[in-house]
JSON list of C-alpha atoms in Angstrom, two decimals:
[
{"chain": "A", "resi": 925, "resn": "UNK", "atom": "CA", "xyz": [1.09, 18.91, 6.27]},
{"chain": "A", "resi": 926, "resn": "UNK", "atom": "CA", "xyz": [2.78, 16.63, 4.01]},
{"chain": "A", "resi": 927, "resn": "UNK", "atom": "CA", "xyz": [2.52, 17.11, 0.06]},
{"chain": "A", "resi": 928, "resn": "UNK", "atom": "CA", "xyz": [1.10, 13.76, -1.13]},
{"chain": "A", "resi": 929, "resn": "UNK", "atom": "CA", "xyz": [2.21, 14.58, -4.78]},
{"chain": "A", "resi": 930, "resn": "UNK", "atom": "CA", "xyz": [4.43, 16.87, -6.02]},
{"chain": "A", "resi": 931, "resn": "UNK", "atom": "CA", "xyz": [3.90, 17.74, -9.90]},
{"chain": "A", "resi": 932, "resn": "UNK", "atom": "CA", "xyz": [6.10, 19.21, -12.65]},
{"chain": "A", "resi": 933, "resn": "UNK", "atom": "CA", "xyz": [7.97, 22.53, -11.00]},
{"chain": "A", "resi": 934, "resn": "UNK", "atom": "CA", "xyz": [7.71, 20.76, -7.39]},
{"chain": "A", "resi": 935, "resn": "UNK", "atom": "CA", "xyz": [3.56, 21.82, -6.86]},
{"chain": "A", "resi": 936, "resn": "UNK", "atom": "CA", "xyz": [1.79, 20.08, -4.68]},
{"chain": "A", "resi": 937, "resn": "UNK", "atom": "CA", "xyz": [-1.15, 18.11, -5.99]},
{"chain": "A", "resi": 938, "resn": "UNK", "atom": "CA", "xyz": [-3.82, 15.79, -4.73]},
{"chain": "A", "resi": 939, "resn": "UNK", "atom": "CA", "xyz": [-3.04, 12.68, -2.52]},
{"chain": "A", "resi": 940, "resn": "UNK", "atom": "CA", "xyz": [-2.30, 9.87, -4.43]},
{"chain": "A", "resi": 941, "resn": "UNK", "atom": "CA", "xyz": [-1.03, 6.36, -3.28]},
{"chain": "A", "resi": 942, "resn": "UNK", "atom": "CA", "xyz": [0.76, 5.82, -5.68]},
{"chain": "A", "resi": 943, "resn": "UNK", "atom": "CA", "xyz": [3.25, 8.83, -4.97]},
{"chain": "A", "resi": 944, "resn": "UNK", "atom": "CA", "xyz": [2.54, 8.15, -1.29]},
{"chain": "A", "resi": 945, "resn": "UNK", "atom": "CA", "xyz": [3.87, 4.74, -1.70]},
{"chain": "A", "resi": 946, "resn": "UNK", "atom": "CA", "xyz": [7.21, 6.03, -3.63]},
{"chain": "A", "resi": 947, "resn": "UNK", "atom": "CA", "xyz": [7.55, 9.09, -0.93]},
{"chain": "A", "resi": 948, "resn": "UNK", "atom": "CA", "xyz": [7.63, 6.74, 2.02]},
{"chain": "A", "resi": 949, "resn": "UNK", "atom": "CA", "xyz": [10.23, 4.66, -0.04]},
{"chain": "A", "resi": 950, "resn": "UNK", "atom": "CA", "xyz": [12.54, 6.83, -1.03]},
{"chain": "A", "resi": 951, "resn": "UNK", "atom": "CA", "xyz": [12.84, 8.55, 2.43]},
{"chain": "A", "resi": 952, "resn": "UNK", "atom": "CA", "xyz": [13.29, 5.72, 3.85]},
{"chain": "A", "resi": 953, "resn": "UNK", "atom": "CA", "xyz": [16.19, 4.69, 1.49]},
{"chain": "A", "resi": 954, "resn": "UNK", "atom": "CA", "xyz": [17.32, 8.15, 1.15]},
{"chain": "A", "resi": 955, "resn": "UNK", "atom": "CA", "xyz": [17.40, 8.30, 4.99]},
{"chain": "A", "resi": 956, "resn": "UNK", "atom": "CA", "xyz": [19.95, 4.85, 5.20]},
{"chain": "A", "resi": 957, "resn": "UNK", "atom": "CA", "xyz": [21.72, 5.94, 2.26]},
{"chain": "A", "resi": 958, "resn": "UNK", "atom": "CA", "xyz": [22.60, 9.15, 2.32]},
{"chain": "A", "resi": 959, "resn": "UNK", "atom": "CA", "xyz": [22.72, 8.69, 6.67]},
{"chain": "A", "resi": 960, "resn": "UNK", "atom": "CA", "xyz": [20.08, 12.06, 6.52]},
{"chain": "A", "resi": 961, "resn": "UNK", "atom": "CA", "xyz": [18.63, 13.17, 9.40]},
{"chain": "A", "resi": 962, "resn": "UNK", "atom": "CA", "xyz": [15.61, 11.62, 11.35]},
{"chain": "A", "resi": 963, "resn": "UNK", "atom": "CA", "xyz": [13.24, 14.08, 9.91]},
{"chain": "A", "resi": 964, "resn": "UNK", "atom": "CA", "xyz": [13.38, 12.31, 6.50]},
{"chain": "A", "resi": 965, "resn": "UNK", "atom": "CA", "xyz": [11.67, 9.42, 8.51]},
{"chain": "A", "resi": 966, "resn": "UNK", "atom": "CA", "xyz": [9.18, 11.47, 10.24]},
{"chain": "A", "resi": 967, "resn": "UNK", "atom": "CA", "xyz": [8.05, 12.91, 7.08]},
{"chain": "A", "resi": 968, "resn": "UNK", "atom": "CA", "xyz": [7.42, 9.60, 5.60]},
{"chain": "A", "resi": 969, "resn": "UNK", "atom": "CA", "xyz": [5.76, 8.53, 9.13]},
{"chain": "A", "resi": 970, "resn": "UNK", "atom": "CA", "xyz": [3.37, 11.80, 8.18]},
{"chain": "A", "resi": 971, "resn": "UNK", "atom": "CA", "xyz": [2.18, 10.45, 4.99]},
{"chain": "A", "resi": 972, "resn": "UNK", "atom": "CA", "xyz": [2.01, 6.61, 6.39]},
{"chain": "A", "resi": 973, "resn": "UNK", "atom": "CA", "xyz": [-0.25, 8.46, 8.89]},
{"chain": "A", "resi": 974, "resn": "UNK", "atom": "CA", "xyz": [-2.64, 9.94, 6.39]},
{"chain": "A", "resi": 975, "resn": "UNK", "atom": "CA", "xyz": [-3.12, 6.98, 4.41]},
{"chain": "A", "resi": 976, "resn": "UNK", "atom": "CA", "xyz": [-3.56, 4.66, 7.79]},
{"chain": "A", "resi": 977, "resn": "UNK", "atom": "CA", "xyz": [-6.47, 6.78, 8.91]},
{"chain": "A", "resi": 978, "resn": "UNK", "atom": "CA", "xyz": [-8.27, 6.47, 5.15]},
{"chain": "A", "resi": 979, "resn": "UNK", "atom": "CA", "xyz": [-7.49, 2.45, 5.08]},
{"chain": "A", "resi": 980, "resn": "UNK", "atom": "CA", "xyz": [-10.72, 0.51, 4.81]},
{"chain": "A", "resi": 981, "resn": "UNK", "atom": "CA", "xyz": [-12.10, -1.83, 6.59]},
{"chain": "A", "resi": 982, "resn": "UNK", "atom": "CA", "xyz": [-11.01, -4.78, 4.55]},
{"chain": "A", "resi": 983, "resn": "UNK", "atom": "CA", "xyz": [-7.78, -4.03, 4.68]},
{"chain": "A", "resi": 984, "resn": "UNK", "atom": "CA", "xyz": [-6.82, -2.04, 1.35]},
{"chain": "A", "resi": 985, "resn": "UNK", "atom": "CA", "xyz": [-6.43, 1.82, 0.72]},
{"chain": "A", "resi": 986, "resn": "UNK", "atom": "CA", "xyz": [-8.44, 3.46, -1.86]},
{"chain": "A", "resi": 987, "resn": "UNK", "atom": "CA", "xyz": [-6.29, 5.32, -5.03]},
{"chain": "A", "resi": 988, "resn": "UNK", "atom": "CA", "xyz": [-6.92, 8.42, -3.30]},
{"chain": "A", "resi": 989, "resn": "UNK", "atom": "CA", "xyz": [-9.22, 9.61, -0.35]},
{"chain": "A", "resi": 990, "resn": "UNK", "atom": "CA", "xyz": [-11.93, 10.55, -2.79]},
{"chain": "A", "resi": 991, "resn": "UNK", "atom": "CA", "xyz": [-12.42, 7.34, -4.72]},
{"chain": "A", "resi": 992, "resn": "UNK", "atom": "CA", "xyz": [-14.51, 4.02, -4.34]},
{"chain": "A", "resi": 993, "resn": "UNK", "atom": "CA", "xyz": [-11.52, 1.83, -5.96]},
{"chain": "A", "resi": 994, "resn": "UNK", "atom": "CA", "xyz": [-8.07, 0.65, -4.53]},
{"chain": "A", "resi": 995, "resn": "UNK", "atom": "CA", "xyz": [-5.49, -0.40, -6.88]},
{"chain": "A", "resi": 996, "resn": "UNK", "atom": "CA", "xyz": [-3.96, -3.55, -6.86]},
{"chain": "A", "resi": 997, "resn": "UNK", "atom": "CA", "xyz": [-0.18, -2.58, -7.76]},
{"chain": "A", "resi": 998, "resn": "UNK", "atom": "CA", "xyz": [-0.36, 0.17, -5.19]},
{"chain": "A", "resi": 999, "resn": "UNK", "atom": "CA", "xyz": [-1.74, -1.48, -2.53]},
{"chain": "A", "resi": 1000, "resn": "UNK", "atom": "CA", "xyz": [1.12, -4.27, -2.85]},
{"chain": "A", "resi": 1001, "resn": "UNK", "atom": "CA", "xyz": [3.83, -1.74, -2.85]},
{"chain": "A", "resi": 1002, "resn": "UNK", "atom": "CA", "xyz": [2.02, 0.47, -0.51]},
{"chain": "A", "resi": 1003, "resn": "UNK", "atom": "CA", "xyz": [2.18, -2.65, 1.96]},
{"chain": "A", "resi": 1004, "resn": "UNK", "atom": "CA", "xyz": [6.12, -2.94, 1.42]},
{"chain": "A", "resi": 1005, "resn": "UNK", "atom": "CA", "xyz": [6.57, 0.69, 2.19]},
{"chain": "A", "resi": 1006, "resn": "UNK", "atom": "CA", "xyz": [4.96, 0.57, 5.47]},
{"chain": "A", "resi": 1007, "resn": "UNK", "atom": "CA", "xyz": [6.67, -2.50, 6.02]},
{"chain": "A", "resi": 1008, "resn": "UNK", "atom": "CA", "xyz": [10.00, -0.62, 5.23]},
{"chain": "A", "resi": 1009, "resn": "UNK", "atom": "CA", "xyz": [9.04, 2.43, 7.47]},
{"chain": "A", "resi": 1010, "resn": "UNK", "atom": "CA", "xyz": [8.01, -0.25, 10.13]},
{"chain": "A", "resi": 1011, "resn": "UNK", "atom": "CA", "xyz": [11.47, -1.79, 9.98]},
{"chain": "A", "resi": 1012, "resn": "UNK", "atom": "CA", "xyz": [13.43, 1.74, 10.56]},
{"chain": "A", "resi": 1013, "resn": "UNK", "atom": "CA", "xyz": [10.85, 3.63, 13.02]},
{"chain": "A", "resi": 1014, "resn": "UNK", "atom": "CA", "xyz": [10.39, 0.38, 15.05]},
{"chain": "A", "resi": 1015, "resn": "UNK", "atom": "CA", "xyz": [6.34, 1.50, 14.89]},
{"chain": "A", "resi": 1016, "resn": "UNK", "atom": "CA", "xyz": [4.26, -2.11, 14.96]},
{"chain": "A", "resi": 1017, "resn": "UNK", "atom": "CA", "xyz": [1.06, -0.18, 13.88]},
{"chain": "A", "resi": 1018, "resn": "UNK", "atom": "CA", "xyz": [2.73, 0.67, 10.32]},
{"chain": "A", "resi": 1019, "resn": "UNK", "atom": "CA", "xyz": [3.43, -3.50, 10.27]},
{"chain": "A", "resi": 1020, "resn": "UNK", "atom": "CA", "xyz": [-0.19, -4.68, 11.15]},
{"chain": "A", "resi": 1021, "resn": "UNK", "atom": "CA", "xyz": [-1.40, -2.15, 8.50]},
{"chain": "A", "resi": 1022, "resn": "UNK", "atom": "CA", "xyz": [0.62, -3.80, 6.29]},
{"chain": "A", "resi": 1023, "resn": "UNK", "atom": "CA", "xyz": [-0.25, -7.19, 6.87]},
{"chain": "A", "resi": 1024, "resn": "UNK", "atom": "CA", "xyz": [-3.95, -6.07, 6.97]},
{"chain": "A", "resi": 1025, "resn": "UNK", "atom": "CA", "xyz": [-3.15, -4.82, 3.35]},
{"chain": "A", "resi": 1026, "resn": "UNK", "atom": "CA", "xyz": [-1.63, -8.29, 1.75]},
{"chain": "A", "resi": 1027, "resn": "UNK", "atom": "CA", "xyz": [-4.67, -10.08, 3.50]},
{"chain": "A", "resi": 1028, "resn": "UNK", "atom": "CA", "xyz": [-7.06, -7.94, 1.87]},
{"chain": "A", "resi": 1029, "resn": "UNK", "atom": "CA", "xyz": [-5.06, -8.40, -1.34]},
{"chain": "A", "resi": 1030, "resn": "UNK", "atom": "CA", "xyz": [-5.27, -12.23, -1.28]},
{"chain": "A", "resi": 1031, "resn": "UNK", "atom": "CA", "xyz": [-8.79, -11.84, -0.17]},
{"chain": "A", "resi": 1032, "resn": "UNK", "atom": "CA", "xyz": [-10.51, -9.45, -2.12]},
{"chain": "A", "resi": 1033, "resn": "UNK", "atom": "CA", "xyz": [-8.55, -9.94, -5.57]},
{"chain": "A", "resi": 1034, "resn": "UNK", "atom": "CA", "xyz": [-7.76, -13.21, -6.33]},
{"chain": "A", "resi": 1035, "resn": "UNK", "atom": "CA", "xyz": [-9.89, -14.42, -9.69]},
{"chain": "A", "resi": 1036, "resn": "UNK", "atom": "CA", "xyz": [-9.84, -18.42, -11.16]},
{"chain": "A", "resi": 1037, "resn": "UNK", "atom": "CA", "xyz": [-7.28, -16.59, -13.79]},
{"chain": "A", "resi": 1038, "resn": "UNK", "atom": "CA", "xyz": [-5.51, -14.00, -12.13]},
{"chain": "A", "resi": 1039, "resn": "UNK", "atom": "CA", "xyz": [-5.93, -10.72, -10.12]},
{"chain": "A", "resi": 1040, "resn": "UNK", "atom": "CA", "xyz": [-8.61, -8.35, -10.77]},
{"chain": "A", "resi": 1041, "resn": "UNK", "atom": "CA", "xyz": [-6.94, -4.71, -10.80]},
{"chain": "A", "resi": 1042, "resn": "UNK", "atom": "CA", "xyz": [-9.29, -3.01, -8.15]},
{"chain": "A", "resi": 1043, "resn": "UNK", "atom": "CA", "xyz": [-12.09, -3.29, -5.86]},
{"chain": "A", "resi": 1044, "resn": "UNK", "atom": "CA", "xyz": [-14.07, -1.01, -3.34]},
{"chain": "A", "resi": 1045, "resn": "UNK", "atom": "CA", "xyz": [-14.41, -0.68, -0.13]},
{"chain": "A", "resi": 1046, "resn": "UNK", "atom": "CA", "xyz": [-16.21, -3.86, 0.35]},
{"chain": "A", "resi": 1047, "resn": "UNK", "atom": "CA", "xyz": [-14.29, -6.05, -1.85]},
{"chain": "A", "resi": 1048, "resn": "UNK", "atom": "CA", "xyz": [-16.62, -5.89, -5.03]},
{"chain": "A", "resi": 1049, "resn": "UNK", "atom": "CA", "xyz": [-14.89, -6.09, -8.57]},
{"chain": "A", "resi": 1050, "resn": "UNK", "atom": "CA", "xyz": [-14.55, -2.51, -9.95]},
{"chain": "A", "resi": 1051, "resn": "UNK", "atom": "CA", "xyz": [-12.12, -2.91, -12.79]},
{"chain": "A", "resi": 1052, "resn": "UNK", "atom": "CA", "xyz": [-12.13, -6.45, -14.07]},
{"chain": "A", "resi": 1053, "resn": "UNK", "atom": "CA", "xyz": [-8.86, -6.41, -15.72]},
{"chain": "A", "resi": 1054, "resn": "UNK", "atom": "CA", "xyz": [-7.09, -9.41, -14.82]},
{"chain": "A", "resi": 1055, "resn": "UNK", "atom": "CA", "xyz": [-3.40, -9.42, -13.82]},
{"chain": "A", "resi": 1056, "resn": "UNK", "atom": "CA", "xyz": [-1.30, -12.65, -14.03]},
{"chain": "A", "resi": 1057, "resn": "UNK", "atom": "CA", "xyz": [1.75, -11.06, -13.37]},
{"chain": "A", "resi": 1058, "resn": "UNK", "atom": "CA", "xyz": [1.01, -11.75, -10.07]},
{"chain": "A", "resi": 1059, "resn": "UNK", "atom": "CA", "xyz": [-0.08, -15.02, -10.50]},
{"chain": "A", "resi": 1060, "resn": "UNK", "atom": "CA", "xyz": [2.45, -16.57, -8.17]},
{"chain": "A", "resi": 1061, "resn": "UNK", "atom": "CA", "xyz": [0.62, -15.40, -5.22]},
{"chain": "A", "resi": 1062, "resn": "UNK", "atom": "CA", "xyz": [-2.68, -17.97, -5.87]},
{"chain": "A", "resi": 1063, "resn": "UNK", "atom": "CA", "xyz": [-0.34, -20.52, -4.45]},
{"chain": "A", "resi": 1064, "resn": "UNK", "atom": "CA", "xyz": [0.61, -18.41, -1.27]},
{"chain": "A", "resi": 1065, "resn": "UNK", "atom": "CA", "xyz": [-2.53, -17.15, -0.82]},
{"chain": "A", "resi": 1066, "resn": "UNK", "atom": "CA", "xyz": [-4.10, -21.08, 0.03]},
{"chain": "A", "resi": 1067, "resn": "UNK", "atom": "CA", "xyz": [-0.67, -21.77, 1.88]},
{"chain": "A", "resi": 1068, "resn": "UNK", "atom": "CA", "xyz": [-0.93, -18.92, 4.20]},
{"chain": "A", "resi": 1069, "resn": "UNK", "atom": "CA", "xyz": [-4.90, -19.53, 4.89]},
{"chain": "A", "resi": 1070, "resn": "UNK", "atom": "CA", "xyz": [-3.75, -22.91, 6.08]},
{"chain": "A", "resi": 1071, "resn": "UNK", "atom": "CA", "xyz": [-1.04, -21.09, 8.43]},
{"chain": "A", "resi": 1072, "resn": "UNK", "atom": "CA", "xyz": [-3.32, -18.61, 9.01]},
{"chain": "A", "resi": 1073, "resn": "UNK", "atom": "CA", "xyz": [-1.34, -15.69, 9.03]},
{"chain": "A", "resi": 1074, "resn": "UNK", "atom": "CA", "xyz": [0.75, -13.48, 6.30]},
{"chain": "A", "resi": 1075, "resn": "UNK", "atom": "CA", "xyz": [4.29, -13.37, 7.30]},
{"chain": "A", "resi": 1076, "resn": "UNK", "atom": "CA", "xyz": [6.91, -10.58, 6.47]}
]
């Protein structure tokens, strides 16, 4: 398996998508960068896997496979790292994951003032912080309903 976290001293710890997120990122980059082997992108493809099979129906992915609440920062950069790892494995799944993440984004967390930091599984408010640093998306959010689709 694939350590989802790795604490202080390099320990494993429990899956988290935040550090899932960050893992898949920096192999990626690591892997263009540095030209490392194709292992560094089969590891991230490992924990991309892991996180695919817990995504919920609506789109988003839970904080970690043991909680009722997604996260609205990590589910937006959680979408760009799959569509990074989509980009260099050439794997459409890891795409239409993503895009099934932004829609449930602009679906389930959009507030008249901002963004609400996380919902469950079925879209229902569970921390009712609101986030305007996002605020811009609002106005993409009724633009791409009228295309109908999210692009990347």
């Amino acid at each position: 398996g694939v350590a989802q976290y790795l604490g202080r001293g390099w320990r494993p710890g429990h899956p988290d998508l935040k550090a899932a997120f960050a893992s898949i990122e920096i192999l990626c980059d690591a892997q263009v960068t540095l030209s490392g082997p194709r292992s560094w992108l089969d590891d991230a493809c490992r924990i991309a896997d892991f996180w695919l099979a817990r995504q919920w129906p609506n789109g988003l992915f839970p904080l970690s496979p043991d909680t009722e609440a997604d996260h609205l920062d990590a589910n937006t950069d959680m979408a760009i790292a799959l569509t990074k790892l989509a980009e260099r494995t050439g794997r459409h799944d890891l795409r239409l994951a993503a895009r099934r993440c932004t829609e449930g984004l602009l679906t389930h967390h959009p507030r008249p003032v901002g963004y609400v930091l996380s919902v469950d599984r079925q879209g229902r408010t569970v921390d009712d912080r609101i986030m305007i640093k996002l605020s811009w998306m609002n106005d993409s959010a009724q633009s791409t309903r009228t295309r109908g689709a999210c692009r990347f």
